[in-house]
Short mmCIF file of C-alpha atoms and ligand atoms in Angstrom, two decimals:
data_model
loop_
_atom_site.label_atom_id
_atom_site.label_comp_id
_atom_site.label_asym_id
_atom_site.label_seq_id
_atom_site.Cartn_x
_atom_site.Cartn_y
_atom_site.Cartn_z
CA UNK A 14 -12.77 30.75 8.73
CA UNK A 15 -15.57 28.98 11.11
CA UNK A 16 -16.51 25.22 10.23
CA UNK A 17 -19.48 25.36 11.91
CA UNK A 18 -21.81 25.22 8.77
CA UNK A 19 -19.35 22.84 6.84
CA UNK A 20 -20.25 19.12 6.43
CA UNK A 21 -17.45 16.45 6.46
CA UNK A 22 -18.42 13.07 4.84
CA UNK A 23 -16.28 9.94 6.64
CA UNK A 24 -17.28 6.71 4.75
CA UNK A 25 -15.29 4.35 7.59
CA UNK A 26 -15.24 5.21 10.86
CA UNK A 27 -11.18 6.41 11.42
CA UNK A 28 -9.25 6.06 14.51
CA UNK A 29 -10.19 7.88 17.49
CA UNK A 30 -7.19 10.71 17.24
CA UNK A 31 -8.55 11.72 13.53
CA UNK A 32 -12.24 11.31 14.71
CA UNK A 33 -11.43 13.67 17.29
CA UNK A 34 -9.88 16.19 15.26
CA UNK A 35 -12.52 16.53 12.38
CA UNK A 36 -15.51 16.46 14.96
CA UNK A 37 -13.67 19.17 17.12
CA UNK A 38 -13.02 21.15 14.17
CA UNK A 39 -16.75 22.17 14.61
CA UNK A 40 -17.65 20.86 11.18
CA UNK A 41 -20.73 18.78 11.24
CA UNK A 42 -19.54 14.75 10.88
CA UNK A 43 -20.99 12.29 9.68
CA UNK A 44 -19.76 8.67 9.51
CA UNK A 45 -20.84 5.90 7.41
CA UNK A 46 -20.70 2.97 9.10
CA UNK A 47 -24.07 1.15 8.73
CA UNK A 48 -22.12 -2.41 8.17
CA UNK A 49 -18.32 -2.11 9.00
CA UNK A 50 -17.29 -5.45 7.40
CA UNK A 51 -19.16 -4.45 3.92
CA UNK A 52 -17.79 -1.07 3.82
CA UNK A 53 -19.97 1.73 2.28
CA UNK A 54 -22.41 0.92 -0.64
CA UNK A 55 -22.29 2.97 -3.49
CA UNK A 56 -25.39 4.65 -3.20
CA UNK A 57 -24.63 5.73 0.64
CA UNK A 58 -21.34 7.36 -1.54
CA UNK A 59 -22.98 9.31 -3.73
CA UNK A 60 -25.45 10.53 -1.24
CA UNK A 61 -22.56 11.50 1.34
CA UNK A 62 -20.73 12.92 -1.41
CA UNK A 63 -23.90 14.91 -2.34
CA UNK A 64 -24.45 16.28 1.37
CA UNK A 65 -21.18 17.19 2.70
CA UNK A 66 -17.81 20.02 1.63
CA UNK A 67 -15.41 17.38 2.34
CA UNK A 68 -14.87 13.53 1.76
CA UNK A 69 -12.81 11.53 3.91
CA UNK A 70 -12.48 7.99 2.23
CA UNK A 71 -10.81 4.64 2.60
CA UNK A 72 -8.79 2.99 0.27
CA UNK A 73 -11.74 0.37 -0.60
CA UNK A 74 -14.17 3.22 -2.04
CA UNK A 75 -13.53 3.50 -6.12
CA UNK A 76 -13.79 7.39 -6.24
CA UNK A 77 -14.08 7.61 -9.62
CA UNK A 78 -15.25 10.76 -11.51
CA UNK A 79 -19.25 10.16 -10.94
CA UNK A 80 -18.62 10.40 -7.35
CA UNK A 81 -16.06 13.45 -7.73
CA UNK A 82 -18.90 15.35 -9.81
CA UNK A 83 -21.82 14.09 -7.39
CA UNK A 84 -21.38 17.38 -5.46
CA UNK A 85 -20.05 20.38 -7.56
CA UNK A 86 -19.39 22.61 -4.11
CA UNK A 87 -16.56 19.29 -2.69
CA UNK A 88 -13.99 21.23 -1.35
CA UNK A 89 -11.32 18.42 -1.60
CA UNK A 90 -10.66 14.32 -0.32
CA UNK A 91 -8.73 13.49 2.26
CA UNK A 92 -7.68 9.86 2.16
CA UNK A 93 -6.34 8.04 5.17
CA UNK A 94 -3.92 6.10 3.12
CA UNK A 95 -0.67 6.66 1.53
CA UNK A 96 -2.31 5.00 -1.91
CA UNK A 97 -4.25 6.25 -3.67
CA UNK A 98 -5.05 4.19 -6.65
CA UNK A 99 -8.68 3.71 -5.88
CA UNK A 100 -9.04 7.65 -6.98
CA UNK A 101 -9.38 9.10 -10.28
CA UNK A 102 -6.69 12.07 -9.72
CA UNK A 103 -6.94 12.57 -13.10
CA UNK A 104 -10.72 13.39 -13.24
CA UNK A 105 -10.10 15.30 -9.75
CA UNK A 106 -8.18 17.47 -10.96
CA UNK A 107 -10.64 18.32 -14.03
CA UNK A 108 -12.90 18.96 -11.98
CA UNK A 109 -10.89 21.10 -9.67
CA UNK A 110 -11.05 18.58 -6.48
CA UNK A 111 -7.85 18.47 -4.24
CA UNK A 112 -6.94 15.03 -3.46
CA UNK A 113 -4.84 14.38 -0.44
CA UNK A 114 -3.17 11.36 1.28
CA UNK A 115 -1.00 10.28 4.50
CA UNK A 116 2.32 9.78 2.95
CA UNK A 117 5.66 9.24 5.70
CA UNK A 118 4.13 8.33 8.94
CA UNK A 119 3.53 4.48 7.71
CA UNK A 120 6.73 4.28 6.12
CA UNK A 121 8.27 2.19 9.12
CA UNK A 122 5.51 0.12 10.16
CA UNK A 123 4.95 -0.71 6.14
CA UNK A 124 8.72 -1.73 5.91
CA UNK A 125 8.37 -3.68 9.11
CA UNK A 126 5.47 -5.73 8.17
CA UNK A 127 7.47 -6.48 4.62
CA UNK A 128 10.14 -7.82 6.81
CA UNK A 129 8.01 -9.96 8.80
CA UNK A 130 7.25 -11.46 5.69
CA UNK A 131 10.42 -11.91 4.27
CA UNK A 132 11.27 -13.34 7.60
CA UNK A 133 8.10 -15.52 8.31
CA UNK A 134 8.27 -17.09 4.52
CA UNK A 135 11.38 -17.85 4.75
CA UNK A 136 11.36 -19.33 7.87
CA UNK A 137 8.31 -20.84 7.45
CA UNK A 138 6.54 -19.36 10.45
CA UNK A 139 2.80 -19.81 9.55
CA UNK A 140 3.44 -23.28 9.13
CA UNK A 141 4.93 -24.07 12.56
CA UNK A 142 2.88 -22.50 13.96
CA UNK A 143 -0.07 -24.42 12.56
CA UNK A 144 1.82 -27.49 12.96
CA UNK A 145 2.26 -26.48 16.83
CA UNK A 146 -1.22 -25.56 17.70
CA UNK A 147 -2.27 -28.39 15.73
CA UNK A 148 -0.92 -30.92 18.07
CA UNK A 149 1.79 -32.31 15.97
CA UNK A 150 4.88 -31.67 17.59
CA UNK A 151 6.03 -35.11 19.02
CA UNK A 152 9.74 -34.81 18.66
CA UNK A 153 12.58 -32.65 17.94
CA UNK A 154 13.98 -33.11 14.22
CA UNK A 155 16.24 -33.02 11.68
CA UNK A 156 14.17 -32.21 8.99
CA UNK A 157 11.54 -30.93 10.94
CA UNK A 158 10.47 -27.82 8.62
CA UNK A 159 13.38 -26.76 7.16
CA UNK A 160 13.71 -23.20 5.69
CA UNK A 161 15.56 -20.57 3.99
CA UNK A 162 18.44 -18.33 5.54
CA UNK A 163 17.75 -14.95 5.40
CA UNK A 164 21.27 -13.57 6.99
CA UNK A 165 24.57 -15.17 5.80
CA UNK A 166 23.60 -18.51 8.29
CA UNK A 167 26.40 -20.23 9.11
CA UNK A 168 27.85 -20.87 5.63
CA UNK A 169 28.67 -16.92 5.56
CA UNK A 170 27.04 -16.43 1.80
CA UNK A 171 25.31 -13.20 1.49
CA UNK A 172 21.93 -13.14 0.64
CA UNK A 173 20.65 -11.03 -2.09
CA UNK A 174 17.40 -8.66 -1.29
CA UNK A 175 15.52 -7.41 -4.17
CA UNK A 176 13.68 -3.97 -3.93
CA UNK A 177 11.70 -2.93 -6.68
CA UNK A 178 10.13 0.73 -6.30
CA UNK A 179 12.96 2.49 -4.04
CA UNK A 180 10.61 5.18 -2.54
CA UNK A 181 10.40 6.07 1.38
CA UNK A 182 9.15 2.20 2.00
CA UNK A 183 11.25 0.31 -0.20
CA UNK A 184 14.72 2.26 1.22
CA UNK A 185 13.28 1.15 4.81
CA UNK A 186 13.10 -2.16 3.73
CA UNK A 187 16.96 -1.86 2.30
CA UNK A 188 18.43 0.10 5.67
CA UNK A 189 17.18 -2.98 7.49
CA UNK A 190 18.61 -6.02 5.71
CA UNK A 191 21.93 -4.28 6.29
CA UNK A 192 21.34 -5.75 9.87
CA UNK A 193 21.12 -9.06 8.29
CA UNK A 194 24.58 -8.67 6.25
CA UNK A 195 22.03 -8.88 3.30
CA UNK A 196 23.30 -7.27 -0.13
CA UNK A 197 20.72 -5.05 -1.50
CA UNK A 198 19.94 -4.30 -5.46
CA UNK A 199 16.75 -1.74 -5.97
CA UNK A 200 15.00 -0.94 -8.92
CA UNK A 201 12.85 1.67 -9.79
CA UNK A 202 12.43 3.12 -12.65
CA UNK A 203 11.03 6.70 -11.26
CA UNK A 204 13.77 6.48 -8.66
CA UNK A 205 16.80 5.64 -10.43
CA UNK A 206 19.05 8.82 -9.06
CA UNK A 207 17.68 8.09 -5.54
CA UNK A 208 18.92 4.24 -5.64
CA UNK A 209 22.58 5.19 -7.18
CA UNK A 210 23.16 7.97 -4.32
CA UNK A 211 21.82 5.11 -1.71
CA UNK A 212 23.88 4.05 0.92
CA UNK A 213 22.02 0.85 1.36
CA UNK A 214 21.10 -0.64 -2.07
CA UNK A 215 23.02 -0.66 -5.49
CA UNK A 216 20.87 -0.44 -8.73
CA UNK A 217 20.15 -2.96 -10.63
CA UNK A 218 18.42 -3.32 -14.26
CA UNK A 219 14.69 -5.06 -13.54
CA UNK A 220 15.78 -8.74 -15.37
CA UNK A 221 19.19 -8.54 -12.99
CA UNK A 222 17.23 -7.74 -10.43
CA UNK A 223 15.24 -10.75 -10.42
CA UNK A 224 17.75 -13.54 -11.46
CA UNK A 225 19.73 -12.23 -8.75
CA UNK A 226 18.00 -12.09 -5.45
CA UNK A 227 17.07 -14.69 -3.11
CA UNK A 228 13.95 -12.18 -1.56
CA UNK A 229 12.24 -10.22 -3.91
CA UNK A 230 10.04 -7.11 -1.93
CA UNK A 231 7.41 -4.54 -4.68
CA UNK A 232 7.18 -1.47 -2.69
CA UNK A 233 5.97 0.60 -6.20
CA UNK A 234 3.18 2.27 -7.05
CA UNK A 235 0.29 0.82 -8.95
CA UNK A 236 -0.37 2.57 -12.23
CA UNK A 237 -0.92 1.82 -15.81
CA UNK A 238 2.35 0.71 -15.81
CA UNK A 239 3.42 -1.21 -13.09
CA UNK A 240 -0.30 -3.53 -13.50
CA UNK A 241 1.32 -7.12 -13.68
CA UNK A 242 4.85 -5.72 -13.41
CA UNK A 243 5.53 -9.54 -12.27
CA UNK A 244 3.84 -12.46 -14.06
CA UNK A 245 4.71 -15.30 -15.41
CA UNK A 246 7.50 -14.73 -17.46
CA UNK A 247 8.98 -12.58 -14.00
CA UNK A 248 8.56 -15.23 -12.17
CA UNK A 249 10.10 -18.06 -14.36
CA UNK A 250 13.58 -15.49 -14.09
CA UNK A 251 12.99 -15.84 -10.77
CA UNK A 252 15.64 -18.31 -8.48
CA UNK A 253 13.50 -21.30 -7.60
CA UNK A 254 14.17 -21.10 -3.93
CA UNK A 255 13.75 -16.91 -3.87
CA UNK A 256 10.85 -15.42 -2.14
CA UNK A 257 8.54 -12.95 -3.44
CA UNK A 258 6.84 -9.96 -1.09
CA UNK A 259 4.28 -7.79 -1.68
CA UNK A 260 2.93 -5.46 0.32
CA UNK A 261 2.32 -2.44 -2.13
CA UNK A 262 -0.80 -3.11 -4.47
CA UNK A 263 -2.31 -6.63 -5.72
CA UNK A 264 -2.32 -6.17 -9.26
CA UNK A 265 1.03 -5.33 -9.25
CA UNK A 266 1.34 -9.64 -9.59
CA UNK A 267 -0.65 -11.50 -11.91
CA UNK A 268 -2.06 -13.41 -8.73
CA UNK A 269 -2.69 -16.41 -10.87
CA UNK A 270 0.78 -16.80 -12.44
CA UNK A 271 2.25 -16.47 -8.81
CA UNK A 272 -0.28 -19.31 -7.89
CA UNK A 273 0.95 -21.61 -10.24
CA UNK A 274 4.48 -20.35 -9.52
CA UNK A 275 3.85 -21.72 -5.94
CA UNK A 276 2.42 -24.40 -7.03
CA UNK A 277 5.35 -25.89 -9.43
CA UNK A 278 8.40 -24.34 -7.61
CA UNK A 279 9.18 -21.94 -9.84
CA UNK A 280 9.86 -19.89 -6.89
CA UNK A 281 10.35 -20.83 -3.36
CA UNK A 282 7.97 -19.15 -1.32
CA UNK A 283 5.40 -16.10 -1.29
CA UNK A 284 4.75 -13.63 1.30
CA UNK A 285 1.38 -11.31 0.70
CA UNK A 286 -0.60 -8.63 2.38
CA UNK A 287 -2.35 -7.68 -0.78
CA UNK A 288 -4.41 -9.36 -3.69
CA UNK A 289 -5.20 -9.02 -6.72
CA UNK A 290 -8.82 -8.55 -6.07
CA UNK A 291 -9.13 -8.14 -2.44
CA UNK A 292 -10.33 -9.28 -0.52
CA UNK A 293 -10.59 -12.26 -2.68
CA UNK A 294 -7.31 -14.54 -3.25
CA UNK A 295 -6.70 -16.29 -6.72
CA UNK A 296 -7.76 -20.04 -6.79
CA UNK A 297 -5.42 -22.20 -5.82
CA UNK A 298 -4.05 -19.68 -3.21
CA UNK A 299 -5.12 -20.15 -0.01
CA UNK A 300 -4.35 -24.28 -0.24
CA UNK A 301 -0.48 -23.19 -1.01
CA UNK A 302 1.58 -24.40 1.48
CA UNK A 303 4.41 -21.88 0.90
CA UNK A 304 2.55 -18.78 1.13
CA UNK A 305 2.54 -16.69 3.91
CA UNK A 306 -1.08 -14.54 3.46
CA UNK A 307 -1.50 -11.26 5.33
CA UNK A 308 -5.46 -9.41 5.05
CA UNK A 309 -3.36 -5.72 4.32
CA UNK A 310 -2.18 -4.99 7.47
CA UNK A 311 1.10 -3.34 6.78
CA UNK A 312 0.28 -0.12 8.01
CA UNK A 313 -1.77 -1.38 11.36
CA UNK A 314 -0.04 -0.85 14.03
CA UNK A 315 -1.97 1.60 17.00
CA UNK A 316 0.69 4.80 16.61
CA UNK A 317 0.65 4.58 12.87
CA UNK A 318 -3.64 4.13 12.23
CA UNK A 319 -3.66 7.29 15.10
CA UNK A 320 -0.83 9.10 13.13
CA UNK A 321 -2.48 8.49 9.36
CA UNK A 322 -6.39 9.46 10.65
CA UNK A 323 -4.58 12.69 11.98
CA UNK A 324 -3.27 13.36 8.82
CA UNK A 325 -5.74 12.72 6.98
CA UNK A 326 -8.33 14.93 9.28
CA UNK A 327 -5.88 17.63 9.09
CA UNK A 328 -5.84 17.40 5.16
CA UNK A 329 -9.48 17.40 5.53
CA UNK A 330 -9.44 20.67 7.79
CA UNK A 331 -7.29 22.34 5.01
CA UNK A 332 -9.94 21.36 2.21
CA UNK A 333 -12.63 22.81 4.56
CA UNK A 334 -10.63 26.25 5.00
CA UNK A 335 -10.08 25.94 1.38
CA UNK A 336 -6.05 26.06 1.88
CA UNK A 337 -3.37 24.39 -0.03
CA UNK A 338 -3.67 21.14 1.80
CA UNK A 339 0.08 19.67 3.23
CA UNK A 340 -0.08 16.92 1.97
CA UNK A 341 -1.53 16.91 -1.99
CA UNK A 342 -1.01 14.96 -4.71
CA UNK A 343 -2.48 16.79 -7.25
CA UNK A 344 -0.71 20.17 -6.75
CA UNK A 345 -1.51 21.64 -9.99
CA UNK A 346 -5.26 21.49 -9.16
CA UNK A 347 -4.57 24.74 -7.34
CA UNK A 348 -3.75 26.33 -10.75
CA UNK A 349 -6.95 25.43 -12.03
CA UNK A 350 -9.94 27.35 -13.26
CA UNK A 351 -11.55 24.68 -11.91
CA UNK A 352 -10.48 24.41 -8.93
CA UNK A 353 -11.21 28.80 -8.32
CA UNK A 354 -15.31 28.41 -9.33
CA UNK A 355 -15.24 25.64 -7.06
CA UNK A 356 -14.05 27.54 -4.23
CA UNK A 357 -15.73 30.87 -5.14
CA UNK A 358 -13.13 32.91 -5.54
CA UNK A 359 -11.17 34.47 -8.56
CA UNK A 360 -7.20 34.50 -7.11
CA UNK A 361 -5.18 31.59 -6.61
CA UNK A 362 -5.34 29.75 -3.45
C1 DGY B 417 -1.84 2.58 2.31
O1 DGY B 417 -1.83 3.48 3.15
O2 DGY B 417 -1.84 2.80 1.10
C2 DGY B 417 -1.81 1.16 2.80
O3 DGY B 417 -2.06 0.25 1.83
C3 DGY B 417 -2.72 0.97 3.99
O4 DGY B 417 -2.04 1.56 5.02
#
């Protein structure tokens, strides 16, 4: 089917390989970008919504169900992310809207990242660092800034890694602590089968899970469920020199519980790439000394952006051809009456 009267709506400007595939498609393109730090207004949404067969959003656009009924001819979204919690699925699906996102090619890069903030919290990178540039290294010491070992060290105790959510990025996380003679316990309560037939973790009930490790990593999904999955009372169970990672969604922690976890040692140390309500950090957060704070960067590396705006253009190419996209998470939107008018057609896709 030719593109070349379709209209594809891209409210961020992606990386160059995705650009390049959506604007050689022959679909007409058009970016939002009018102030990249602020990120699309709502208005500019709902008009580029209104105009074009095909959205392409970010992960900082709300698409709720206004903007998925602003156009009753969108032929699907194509999200350059692996999350997709800023999107009403539920009302896309309604209303017969195929949601897609870029699921496996950030996996490593995410786990990575997670690692270098086990690593950099408990080693208390950030901190040299700062204490380096800042002109304050006179002499070598004892004591000098003093951290946590992440491998056995040298008294040849185990440390105990925590994975909560055991999905593609929380078993990358596991197979690499095995280089670090780490012991591994995952929990997920979607997941439970795929942790027990694991090579590299052993399950783990959620309270065990906690008391036990000396790094705890969230590499869940946000839902309704898993919204403050650690607060205070988490925390508290918590060992008070562990380490607690997050680079899945902010309001999976109750920001200001971890805060005032930091802040009276109920836990060791904190390493972050996502808030609560980002870009904003809790109060408190920022002057914590033993927080490592990342702006949600776990997926940005070069080859990964590149490989997740080709995904997500490709998804977007499907929507516009008005195929079963690769890679959607609403499947059963295909079944849909809705999904048929939208589409014009009376068969299945
Ligand atoms: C995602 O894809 O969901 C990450 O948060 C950004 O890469």
């Amino acid at each position: 089917m030719g593109l070349t009267d379709m209209r594809v709506f891209v409210t961020r400007k992606i990386p160059g390989p995705g650009m390049k595939i959506l604007e050689g498609s022959g679909a007409a393109v058009t970016v939002c970008q009018s102030r990249e730090d602020a990120g699309v207004t709502r208005e500019e949404l709902l008009a580029g919504v209104r105009s074009s067969d095909v959205l392409v959003p970010l992960l900082t656009e709300p698409i709720d169900r206004e903007v998925l009924a602003a156009n009753e001819r969108l032929l699907g979204v194509a999200q350059m992310a692996v999350g997709f919690n800023n999107i009403d699925v539920e009302a896309a699906t309604d209303l017969g809207v195929p949601v897609t996102n870029t699921p496996g090619v950030l996996t490593e890069t995410t786990a990575d990242c997670a690692w270098a903030l086990i690593l950099a919290s408990a080693r208390r990178v950030p901190q040299a660092h700062n204490y380096m540039v800042g002109g304050n290294y006179k002499l070598w010491g004892p004591n000098l800034l003093l951290g946590d070992d992440v491998g056995p060290g040298g008294s040849g105790i185990r440390k105990v890694l925590g994975v909560i959510g055991y999905g593609r990025i929380g078993q990358a996380v596991a197979k690499r602590a095995w280089g670090f003679d780490m012991d591994v316990l995952a929990f997920d309560p979607y997941n439970r089968d795929g942790v027990e037939s694991s090579e590299f973790a052993s399950w783990a009930d959620f309270d065990d899970l906690l008391e036990r490790s000396d790094f705890v990593t969230l590499h869940n999904l946000l839902t309704e469920e898993t919204h403050h999955l650690i607060g205070a009372a988490e925390l508290r169970k918590m060992k008070p020199t562990a380490h607690l990672i997050n680079a899945a969604r902010g309001p999976v922690v109750d920001e200001k519980a971890l805060v005032q976890a930091l802040q009276e040692g109920w836990i060791g140390g904190a390493g972050l790439d996502v808030y609560e309500d980002e870009p904003a950090m809790a109060p408190g957060l920022a002057e914590c000394e033993n927080a490592v704070l990342l702006p949600h960067v776990a997926s940005a590396t070069s080859d990964t952006r590149g490989l997740m705006a080709t995904m997500a253009a490709n998804n977007a190419i499907a929507h516009l051809r008005r195929e079963r996209a690769p890679n959607v998470v609403n499947p059963e939107v295909y079944e849909t009456e809705a999904y048929r008018n939208r589409i014009g057609t009376s068969g299945s896709a």
